[in-house]
Amino acid sequence: MKGLLAIIILAASLLQGCVSVEIPGMEYLNTAATVVTQTAKAARPITDAEEYYVGRSVAVRLLAAYPLWNNEPQTAYVNRVGQVVAMHSDKPFTYNGYHFAVLDTPEVNAFACPGGTIFITRGMLGALRSEDELAAVLAHEVAHINFRHGVDAIQKARWTEAATAIGAQAARDYGSSDLASLVTLFEGAIDDVFKTLVVNGYGRSQEYDADATALTYLERAGYAPAALEQFVQRLIAQGKTGGGGILQTHPATEDRLANIGDKMVAGTAAPAQVAKRTKRFAAVVN
Amino acid sequence: MQFGNFLKTPWLVVALGLAWAGPVRAGDTAKVITKQNAIRKECRFFAPVVVTVAFDDELEVLSSQGDWFAVKKGVDQGCIHQSAIKKKSFSLSGILGSGGATSSDEVAMAGKGFDPLVEASFKKQHPELDFQAVDRVEADNVPEADLLTFIQEGGLRKPQ
């Protein structure tokens, strides 16, 4: 009975938006609330908006290493293919949407910045043979964003630093030292993601998940899922198993190919449509 | 059971967690979590736009239809994709009365404070970085009509 009374009091208080009565045992409720808060924090350490701000600065770092490829028709085409794939993904809307652009480097690679900006290189465009292969590479990168793999790359210890860096007052009004701590944390997060994208690459299981999910996105969009398998197969056949670029960050190995084969979904793309798309790919890219 | 003991029970912790972090349902108030979005006339991509919405706008959730929710904002009614909204949450310390101050854990939960102010400070420390380049990338939006034509000409599927 007392339990029921407690629920009624609590419910009424929640509806009013505040607790205005002294309730014995409230300290335990506060403790319980802290547990809930911390659980939620662990499950979701960064909001979509913050992920976007991290991703923007990661993109700027990438653009410092590789300038934008100033080819308007190719950029527009990559954007269209990417948008189609993203709309068929599990998260069609990110904080500021998906954006696709081409980097001016002969290196063969692609990068997914947290929040939705995706770059592929001029070298990658040249290594692809069809629109469906381009869609496959972009679907893989969109999958990384959907899984928030970029955010996962940020060292866990940084989130603990965040909680201690900001005092209660700072939540509403940054002091200069609080802001400086946040900027340091922000820069650290950017470094972590940048190193993962450019140097270390994601973990094997993350790559496998991105491949498997990309197959689903391709099928949903009407692209041929087999295009991903074809592209990875070609990388292996070319014997490019060392060196930098995509071969360092997205290793093209037999086991990756086997994973793609295991997860392959039946495509419904008509050969005539694939051919038509390959033609428009050639018109823009070649 | 004493009230203190009642409040110690783990199920209450679970119930509170679900109440604050649960999925969006009909009858909920939801918040827009994207910078901009649209309430559309029908629950599908490319449907005509009834009204545009912005980050943090509050919507009344009427029902769900697949990946979409029928919502109401003032007098405007239509559909918005589920990935663009989140159930409105409550401030725990606000409810439980911690003197009006937001706890550091709540700051951490709500986000680390990575916002335009932090970006501006980071930018100031790194004048060598060209944020205008990423602004150009983000400004490159594909008009819906063009995207629809691209899908149709390529024999692709329209998203639902």
Short mmCIF file of C-alpha atoms in Angstrom, two decimals:
data_model
loop_
_atom_site.label_atom_id
_atom_site.label_comp_id
_atom_site.label_asym_id
_atom_site.label_seq_id
_atom_site.Cartn_x
_atom_site.Cartn_y
_atom_site.Cartn_z
CA MET A 1 0.00 0.00 0.00
CA LYS A 2 2.81 2.36 0.91
CA GLY A 3 4.47 1.39 -2.34
CA LEU A 4 1.37 2.33 -4.29
CA LEU A 5 1.19 5.64 -2.44
CA ALA A 6 4.82 6.29 -3.29
CA ILE A 7 4.16 5.65 -6.98
CA ILE A 8 1.19 8.04 -6.95
CA ILE A 9 3.24 10.76 -5.25
CA LEU A 10 6.13 10.23 -7.64
CA ALA A 11 3.87 10.21 -10.70
CA ALA A 12 2.14 13.40 -9.60
CA SER A 13 5.50 15.04 -9.01
CA LEU A 14 6.77 14.02 -12.43
CA LEU A 15 3.68 15.50 -14.05
CA GLN A 16 4.30 18.76 -12.26
CA GLY A 17 7.94 18.71 -13.26
CA CYS A 18 9.22 18.99 -9.72
CA VAL A 19 9.21 17.31 -6.33
CA SER A 20 7.84 19.65 -3.75
CA VAL A 21 7.26 17.29 -0.85
CA GLU A 22 9.77 15.86 1.60
CA ILE A 23 9.68 12.10 1.20
CA PRO A 24 11.59 9.79 3.50
CA GLY A 25 13.92 7.67 1.42
CA MET A 26 14.42 10.31 -1.29
CA GLU A 27 18.18 9.86 -0.97
CA TYR A 28 17.75 6.33 -2.33
CA LEU A 29 15.71 7.66 -5.22
CA ASN A 30 18.51 10.10 -5.97
CA THR A 31 20.96 7.20 -5.90
CA ALA A 32 18.71 5.23 -8.24
CA ALA A 33 18.47 8.20 -10.57
CA THR A 34 22.25 8.48 -10.63
CA VAL A 35 22.50 4.83 -11.65
CA VAL A 36 20.01 5.41 -14.46
CA THR A 37 21.86 8.52 -15.57
CA GLN A 38 25.21 6.77 -15.59
CA THR A 39 23.76 3.79 -17.45
CA ALA A 40 22.32 6.07 -20.07
CA LYS A 41 25.63 7.92 -20.30
CA ALA A 42 27.52 4.71 -20.89
CA ALA A 43 25.04 3.58 -23.51
CA ARG A 44 25.02 6.87 -25.36
CA PRO A 45 28.15 8.85 -24.66
CA ILE A 46 27.68 11.52 -27.31
CA THR A 47 24.67 13.11 -28.95
CA ASP A 48 24.11 13.21 -32.70
CA ALA A 49 24.79 16.94 -32.72
CA GLU A 50 28.11 16.48 -30.94
CA GLU A 51 29.03 13.61 -33.20
CA TYR A 52 28.50 16.03 -36.07
CA TYR A 53 30.85 18.63 -34.56
CA VAL A 54 33.54 15.99 -34.03
CA GLY A 55 33.01 14.75 -37.60
CA ARG A 56 33.28 18.27 -39.03
CA SER A 57 36.70 18.75 -37.51
CA VAL A 58 37.81 15.29 -38.57
CA ALA A 59 36.75 16.26 -42.10
CA VAL A 60 38.79 19.46 -41.84
CA ARG A 61 41.83 17.44 -40.77
CA LEU A 62 41.34 15.14 -43.78
CA LEU A 63 40.98 18.14 -46.05
CA ALA A 64 44.30 19.46 -44.72
CA ALA A 65 45.91 16.20 -45.86
CA TYR A 66 44.03 15.83 -49.13
CA PRO A 67 42.47 18.81 -50.93
CA LEU A 68 39.01 18.62 -52.48
CA TRP A 69 38.85 17.38 -56.07
CA ASN A 70 37.37 20.30 -57.95
CA ASN A 71 35.40 18.34 -60.47
CA GLU A 72 31.79 19.44 -60.17
CA PRO A 73 30.16 16.70 -62.33
CA GLN A 74 31.99 13.91 -60.47
CA THR A 75 31.24 15.41 -57.06
CA ALA A 76 27.56 15.85 -57.95
CA TYR A 77 27.38 12.27 -59.24
CA VAL A 78 29.04 10.79 -56.13
CA ASN A 79 26.66 12.83 -54.00
CA ARG A 80 23.62 11.44 -55.80
CA VAL A 81 24.74 7.82 -55.50
CA GLY A 82 25.62 8.38 -51.84
CA GLN A 83 22.31 10.05 -51.03
CA VAL A 84 20.37 7.14 -52.56
CA VAL A 85 22.30 4.63 -50.44
CA ALA A 86 21.98 6.76 -47.28
CA MET A 87 18.21 7.09 -47.71
CA HIS A 88 17.99 3.30 -47.73
CA SER A 89 20.18 2.96 -44.65
CA ASP A 90 19.00 2.38 -41.09
CA LYS A 91 19.59 6.02 -40.24
CA PRO A 92 18.61 8.16 -43.21
CA PHE A 93 18.76 11.34 -41.14
CA THR A 94 21.81 12.42 -39.19
CA TYR A 95 22.10 15.78 -37.41
CA ASN A 96 23.17 17.66 -40.54
CA GLY A 97 22.61 15.01 -43.19
CA TYR A 98 24.99 13.05 -45.38
CA HIS A 99 27.48 14.81 -47.63
CA PHE A 100 29.78 13.17 -50.14
CA ALA A 101 32.85 14.61 -51.80
CA VAL A 102 35.95 13.52 -53.70
CA LEU A 103 39.51 14.07 -52.47
CA ASP A 104 42.25 14.94 -54.90
CA THR A 105 44.72 12.10 -54.40
CA PRO A 106 45.66 9.05 -56.45
CA GLU A 107 45.55 6.98 -53.25
CA VAL A 108 42.67 4.49 -53.31
CA ASN A 109 40.59 5.09 -50.18
CA ALA A 110 37.32 6.20 -48.62
CA PHE A 111 36.64 7.83 -45.25
CA ALA A 112 33.49 8.16 -43.14
CA CYS A 113 33.61 11.10 -40.76
CA PRO A 114 31.29 10.82 -37.75
CA GLY A 115 27.95 12.46 -38.38
CA GLY A 116 27.66 11.92 -42.11
CA THR A 117 30.42 13.43 -44.24
CA ILE A 118 31.97 10.80 -46.51
CA PHE A 119 34.99 11.23 -48.74
CA ILE A 120 36.22 8.99 -51.49
CA THR A 121 39.43 9.64 -53.31
CA ARG A 122 40.01 10.35 -56.97
CA GLY A 123 42.12 7.17 -56.94
CA MET A 124 39.15 5.19 -55.67
CA LEU A 125 36.90 6.57 -58.38
CA GLY A 126 39.45 5.43 -60.93
CA ALA A 127 39.61 1.94 -59.40
CA LEU A 128 35.86 1.38 -59.66
CA ARG A 129 34.18 -0.01 -62.76
CA SER A 130 30.51 0.73 -62.27
CA GLU A 131 27.95 2.81 -60.39
CA ASP A 132 27.01 -0.30 -58.41
CA GLU A 133 30.62 -0.66 -57.21
CA LEU A 134 30.65 3.04 -56.26
CA ALA A 135 27.38 2.49 -54.36
CA ALA A 136 28.96 -0.52 -52.64
CA VAL A 137 31.93 1.51 -51.37
CA LEU A 138 29.66 4.35 -50.21
CA ALA A 139 27.22 1.89 -48.58
CA HIS A 140 30.14 0.45 -46.59
CA GLU A 141 31.05 3.95 -45.38
CA VAL A 142 27.41 4.82 -44.58
CA ALA A 143 27.26 1.62 -42.52
CA HIS A 144 30.28 2.81 -40.49
CA ILE A 145 28.35 6.01 -39.73
CA ASN A 146 25.15 4.12 -38.85
CA PHE A 147 27.13 1.94 -36.42
CA ARG A 148 28.87 5.07 -35.04
CA HIS A 149 32.21 3.34 -35.49
CA GLY A 150 33.94 6.73 -35.61
CA VAL A 151 32.63 7.60 -32.16
CA ASP A 152 33.73 4.17 -30.93
CA ALA A 153 37.26 5.09 -31.99
CA ILE A 154 37.38 7.79 -29.33
CA GLN A 155 39.23 6.50 -26.28
CA LYS A 156 36.79 5.60 -23.52
CA ALA A 157 38.90 7.43 -20.93
CA ARG A 158 38.09 10.74 -22.61
CA TRP A 159 34.43 10.47 -21.55
CA THR A 160 35.47 10.14 -17.93
CA GLU A 161 37.66 13.20 -18.36
CA ALA A 162 34.61 15.06 -19.67
CA ALA A 163 32.52 14.40 -16.62
CA THR A 164 35.24 15.68 -14.32
CA ALA A 165 36.24 18.55 -16.57
CA ILE A 166 32.89 20.26 -16.42
CA GLY A 167 31.44 21.48 -13.17
CA ALA A 168 27.74 21.90 -12.60
CA GLN A 169 27.82 25.63 -13.24
CA ALA A 170 29.68 25.10 -16.47
CA ALA A 171 26.70 23.27 -17.86
CA ARG A 172 24.92 26.56 -18.12
CA ASP A 173 27.76 28.98 -18.38
CA TYR A 174 31.24 27.94 -19.48
CA GLY A 175 34.10 29.29 -17.48
CA SER A 176 37.36 29.76 -19.38
CA SER A 177 39.03 26.76 -17.71
CA ASP A 178 35.97 24.58 -18.40
CA LEU A 179 36.01 25.62 -22.03
CA ALA A 180 39.75 24.98 -22.28
CA SER A 181 39.22 21.47 -20.87
CA LEU A 182 36.44 20.83 -23.35
CA VAL A 183 38.55 22.02 -26.27
CA THR A 184 41.37 19.70 -25.17
CA LEU A 185 38.92 16.83 -24.97
CA PHE A 186 37.46 17.78 -28.36
CA GLU A 187 40.91 17.82 -29.95
CA GLY A 188 41.73 14.45 -28.38
CA ALA A 189 38.53 12.96 -29.77
CA ILE A 190 39.35 14.31 -33.24
CA ASP A 191 42.86 12.84 -33.05
CA ASP A 192 41.49 9.43 -32.07
CA VAL A 193 39.04 9.32 -34.98
CA PHE A 194 41.53 10.73 -37.48
CA LYS A 195 44.18 8.14 -36.59
CA THR A 196 41.64 5.35 -36.92
CA LEU A 197 40.43 6.59 -40.31
CA VAL A 198 43.82 7.30 -41.83
CA VAL A 199 46.36 5.10 -40.06
CA ASN A 200 44.98 2.17 -38.10
CA GLY A 201 41.63 1.44 -39.71
CA TYR A 202 38.65 0.00 -37.88
CA GLY A 203 38.70 -3.39 -36.20
CA ARG A 204 38.04 -6.51 -38.22
CA SER A 205 34.58 -7.05 -36.71
CA GLN A 206 33.63 -3.45 -37.51
CA GLU A 207 34.70 -3.95 -41.14
CA TYR A 208 32.74 -7.19 -41.33
CA ASP A 209 29.65 -5.50 -39.91
CA ALA A 210 29.99 -2.61 -42.35
CA ASP A 211 30.31 -5.04 -45.28
CA ALA A 212 27.31 -7.13 -44.24
CA THR A 213 25.17 -4.05 -43.66
CA ALA A 214 26.28 -2.50 -46.95
CA LEU A 215 24.92 -5.55 -48.77
CA THR A 216 21.49 -4.89 -47.22
CA TYR A 217 21.54 -1.20 -48.12
CA LEU A 218 22.51 -2.02 -51.70
CA GLU A 219 19.69 -4.52 -52.07
CA ARG A 220 17.16 -2.07 -50.61
CA ALA A 221 18.26 0.64 -53.04
CA GLY A 222 18.10 -1.64 -56.08
CA TYR A 223 21.87 -1.85 -56.57
CA ALA A 224 23.56 -5.23 -57.08
CA PRO A 225 24.97 -6.40 -53.70
CA ALA A 226 27.44 -8.57 -55.61
CA ALA A 227 29.22 -5.36 -56.65
CA LEU A 228 30.89 -5.19 -53.22
CA GLU A 229 32.19 -8.73 -53.58
CA GLN A 230 33.45 -8.00 -57.09
CA PHE A 231 35.36 -4.94 -55.95
CA VAL A 232 37.04 -6.64 -52.98
CA GLN A 233 37.80 -9.68 -55.15
CA ARG A 234 39.53 -7.42 -57.67
CA LEU A 235 41.63 -5.77 -54.98
CA ILE A 236 42.81 -9.19 -53.85
CA ALA A 237 43.43 -10.36 -57.40
CA GLN A 238 45.56 -7.32 -58.01
CA GLY A 239 47.71 -8.55 -55.17
CA LYS A 240 47.60 -5.27 -53.35
CA THR A 241 47.87 -6.70 -49.90
CA GLY A 242 50.32 -4.19 -48.49
CA GLY A 243 50.99 -0.48 -48.58
CA GLY A 244 48.85 2.41 -47.45
CA GLY A 245 45.45 3.73 -48.39
CA ILE A 246 42.44 1.48 -48.41
CA LEU A 247 44.64 -1.59 -48.20
CA GLN A 248 45.86 -0.45 -44.83
CA THR A 249 42.57 0.84 -43.43
CA HIS A 250 40.19 -1.61 -45.15
CA PRO A 251 42.31 -4.77 -45.70
CA ALA A 252 41.23 -6.74 -48.77
CA THR A 253 41.80 -10.21 -47.48
CA GLU A 254 40.40 -13.64 -48.26
CA ASP A 255 38.61 -13.78 -44.92
CA ARG A 256 36.91 -10.44 -45.58
CA LEU A 257 35.79 -11.77 -48.93
CA ALA A 258 34.54 -14.96 -47.27
CA ASN A 259 32.53 -12.86 -44.82
CA ILE A 260 30.95 -10.95 -47.70
CA GLY A 261 30.15 -14.25 -49.41
CA ASP A 262 28.55 -15.61 -46.23
CA LYS A 263 26.41 -12.51 -45.77
CA MET A 264 25.52 -12.06 -49.45
CA VAL A 265 21.89 -11.18 -50.03
CA ALA A 266 19.98 -12.03 -53.18
CA GLY A 267 19.93 -8.99 -55.38
CA THR A 268 17.07 -8.10 -57.67
CA ALA A 269 18.91 -5.61 -59.86
CA ALA A 270 18.12 -6.35 -63.50
CA PRO A 271 21.26 -6.74 -65.67
CA ALA A 272 19.90 -4.17 -68.12
CA GLN A 273 19.58 -1.60 -65.33
CA VAL A 274 23.07 -2.38 -64.05
CA ALA A 275 24.38 -1.84 -67.59
CA LYS A 276 22.50 1.44 -67.87
CA ARG A 277 23.99 2.66 -64.61
CA THR A 278 27.46 1.52 -65.65
CA LYS A 279 27.05 3.63 -68.75
CA ARG A 280 26.21 6.77 -66.79
CA PHE A 281 29.11 6.00 -64.41
CA ALA A 282 31.50 5.82 -67.37
CA ALA A 283 30.14 9.06 -68.81
CA VAL A 284 30.95 10.94 -65.61
CA VAL A 285 34.03 9.17 -64.24
CA ASN A 286 36.06 8.13 -67.26
CA MET B 1 7.72 -2.28 2.97
CA GLN B 2 9.22 1.00 4.15
CA PHE B 3 9.35 3.66 1.47
CA GLY B 4 13.11 3.82 1.74
CA ASN B 5 13.37 0.10 1.05
CA PHE B 6 10.84 0.37 -1.74
CA LEU B 7 12.98 2.96 -3.44
CA LYS B 8 16.03 0.72 -3.11
CA THR B 9 14.46 -2.01 -5.21
CA PRO B 10 16.22 -2.58 -8.54
CA TRP B 11 12.97 -2.65 -10.51
CA LEU B 12 12.42 1.00 -9.77
CA VAL B 13 15.80 1.79 -11.28
CA VAL B 14 14.84 -0.20 -14.36
CA ALA B 15 11.42 1.44 -14.56
CA LEU B 16 12.95 4.91 -14.29
CA GLY B 17 15.43 4.05 -17.00
CA LEU B 18 12.72 2.87 -19.32
CA ALA B 19 10.57 5.91 -18.59
CA TRP B 20 13.40 8.26 -19.55
CA ALA B 21 15.11 6.37 -22.31
CA GLY B 22 12.32 4.42 -23.99
CA PRO B 23 11.41 4.45 -27.66
CA VAL B 24 9.02 6.99 -29.14
CA ARG B 25 5.37 5.95 -28.90
CA ALA B 26 1.99 7.43 -29.77
CA GLY B 27 1.06 10.02 -27.18
CA ASP B 28 4.68 10.98 -26.46
CA THR B 29 6.18 14.39 -26.93
CA ALA B 30 9.24 14.05 -29.16
CA LYS B 31 12.08 16.41 -29.99
CA VAL B 32 13.68 16.94 -33.36
CA ILE B 33 17.32 15.81 -33.20
CA THR B 34 18.44 16.95 -36.64
CA LYS B 35 19.48 20.48 -37.51
CA GLN B 36 16.57 20.77 -39.92
CA ASN B 37 13.89 18.41 -41.12
CA ALA B 38 10.41 18.34 -42.55
CA ILE B 39 6.96 17.17 -41.59
CA ARG B 40 5.58 15.61 -44.76
CA LYS B 41 2.06 15.16 -46.03
CA GLU B 42 2.45 11.38 -46.21
CA CYS B 43 4.66 8.88 -44.39
CA ARG B 44 7.24 8.44 -47.16
CA PHE B 45 10.32 10.11 -48.61
CA PHE B 46 9.66 12.74 -51.28
CA ALA B 47 6.10 13.41 -50.05
CA PRO B 48 5.20 17.12 -50.12
CA VAL B 49 6.49 19.13 -47.17
CA VAL B 50 3.82 20.47 -44.80
CA VAL B 51 6.21 22.44 -42.61
CA THR B 52 9.92 22.48 -41.87
CA VAL B 53 11.16 21.84 -38.33
CA ALA B 54 14.43 22.56 -36.56
CA PHE B 55 16.57 21.00 -33.85
CA ASP B 56 14.85 20.81 -30.47
CA ASP B 57 11.35 21.55 -31.83
CA GLU B 58 8.73 19.63 -29.91
CA LEU B 59 6.26 17.40 -31.74
CA GLU B 60 3.22 15.52 -30.53
CA VAL B 61 3.41 11.90 -31.69
CA LEU B 62 0.07 10.62 -32.94
CA SER B 63 0.86 7.17 -34.34
CA SER B 64 3.58 5.13 -36.05
CA GLN B 65 3.64 3.85 -39.62
CA GLY B 66 6.66 1.70 -40.36
CA ASP B 67 9.76 3.87 -39.98
CA TRP B 68 7.65 7.03 -39.80
CA PHE B 69 5.61 8.76 -37.15
CA ALA B 70 2.46 10.79 -37.71
CA VAL B 71 3.07 13.94 -35.70
CA LYS B 72 1.53 17.30 -34.92
CA LYS B 73 3.25 20.62 -34.44
CA GLY B 74 0.82 23.35 -33.56
CA VAL B 75 -1.83 23.25 -36.23
CA ASP B 76 0.41 21.38 -38.68
CA GLN B 77 0.11 17.65 -38.96
CA GLY B 78 2.01 15.11 -41.06
CA CYS B 79 4.80 12.55 -40.93
CA ILE B 80 8.43 12.58 -39.90
CA HIS B 81 11.02 9.80 -40.12
CA GLN B 82 11.82 7.99 -36.87
CA SER B 83 15.55 8.73 -37.18
CA ALA B 84 14.86 12.48 -36.97
CA ILE B 85 13.21 12.50 -33.55
CA LYS B 86 13.71 11.26 -30.02
CA LYS B 87 11.40 10.97 -27.08
CA LYS B 88 11.55 14.11 -24.95
CA SER B 89 13.57 13.37 -21.84
CA PHE B 90 13.40 14.89 -18.43
CA SER B 91 16.17 16.42 -16.33
CA LEU B 92 16.64 14.05 -13.41
CA SER B 93 18.14 16.66 -11.13
CA GLY B 94 15.40 19.08 -12.13
CA ILE B 95 12.79 16.56 -11.08
CA LEU B 96 14.57 15.40 -7.97
CA GLY B 97 15.58 18.83 -6.80
CA SER B 98 19.35 19.20 -6.67
CA GLY B 99 19.18 22.89 -6.06
CA GLY B 100 18.58 23.77 -9.69
CA ALA B 101 22.10 22.91 -10.73
CA THR B 102 22.74 20.42 -13.51
CA SER B 103 25.03 17.62 -12.41
CA SER B 104 28.27 16.89 -14.24
CA ASP B 105 26.92 13.45 -15.10
CA GLU B 106 23.92 15.04 -16.72
CA VAL B 107 26.23 17.23 -18.75
CA ALA B 108 28.03 14.09 -19.79
CA MET B 109 24.79 12.36 -20.65
CA ALA B 110 23.35 15.26 -22.55
CA GLY B 111 26.64 15.58 -24.35
CA LYS B 112 30.14 16.73 -23.70
CA GLY B 113 29.37 20.21 -24.75
CA PHE B 114 30.88 19.81 -28.24
CA ASP B 115 29.12 22.71 -29.87
CA PRO B 116 29.85 25.77 -32.03
CA LEU B 117 31.55 27.47 -29.09
CA VAL B 118 34.02 24.60 -28.64
CA GLU B 119 34.54 24.40 -32.40
CA ALA B 120 35.26 28.16 -32.51
CA SER B 121 37.91 27.79 -29.80
CA PHE B 122 39.43 24.81 -31.56
CA LYS B 123 39.46 26.79 -34.81
CA LYS B 124 41.23 29.70 -33.10
CA GLN B 125 43.94 27.31 -31.87
CA HIS B 126 44.35 25.87 -35.37
CA PRO B 127 44.28 28.72 -37.90
CA GLU B 128 45.96 26.37 -40.41
CA LEU B 129 42.76 24.31 -40.70
CA ASP B 130 40.35 25.38 -43.44
CA PHE B 131 36.82 25.10 -42.10
CA GLN B 132 35.52 26.85 -45.21
CA ALA B 133 36.35 23.71 -47.19
CA VAL B 134 34.05 21.57 -45.07
CA ASP B 135 31.41 24.30 -45.22
CA ARG B 136 31.55 23.97 -49.02
CA VAL B 137 31.09 20.20 -48.78
CA GLU B 138 28.10 20.63 -46.46
CA ALA B 139 26.56 23.28 -48.70
CA ASP B 140 26.45 20.84 -51.61
CA ASN B 141 22.88 19.57 -51.27
CA VAL B 142 21.07 17.53 -53.90
CA PRO B 143 17.57 18.90 -54.63
CA GLU B 144 14.87 16.27 -54.02
CA ALA B 145 13.56 16.53 -57.57
CA ASP B 146 17.03 15.80 -58.98
CA LEU B 147 17.46 12.83 -56.67
CA LEU B 148 14.08 11.42 -57.68
CA THR B 149 15.00 11.71 -61.36
CA PHE B 150 18.37 10.07 -60.67
CA ILE B 151 16.63 7.13 -58.94
CA GLN B 152 14.10 6.70 -61.73
CA GLU B 153 16.66 6.97 -64.55
CA GLY B 154 18.91 4.43 -62.84
CA GLY B 155 16.16 1.88 -62.31
CA LEU B 156 16.65 2.18 -58.54
CA ARG B 157 14.09 1.90 -55.75
CA LYS B 158 12.50 4.87 -54.09
CA PRO B 159 13.01 4.67 -50.32
CA GLN B 160 9.85 4.15 -48.28
#
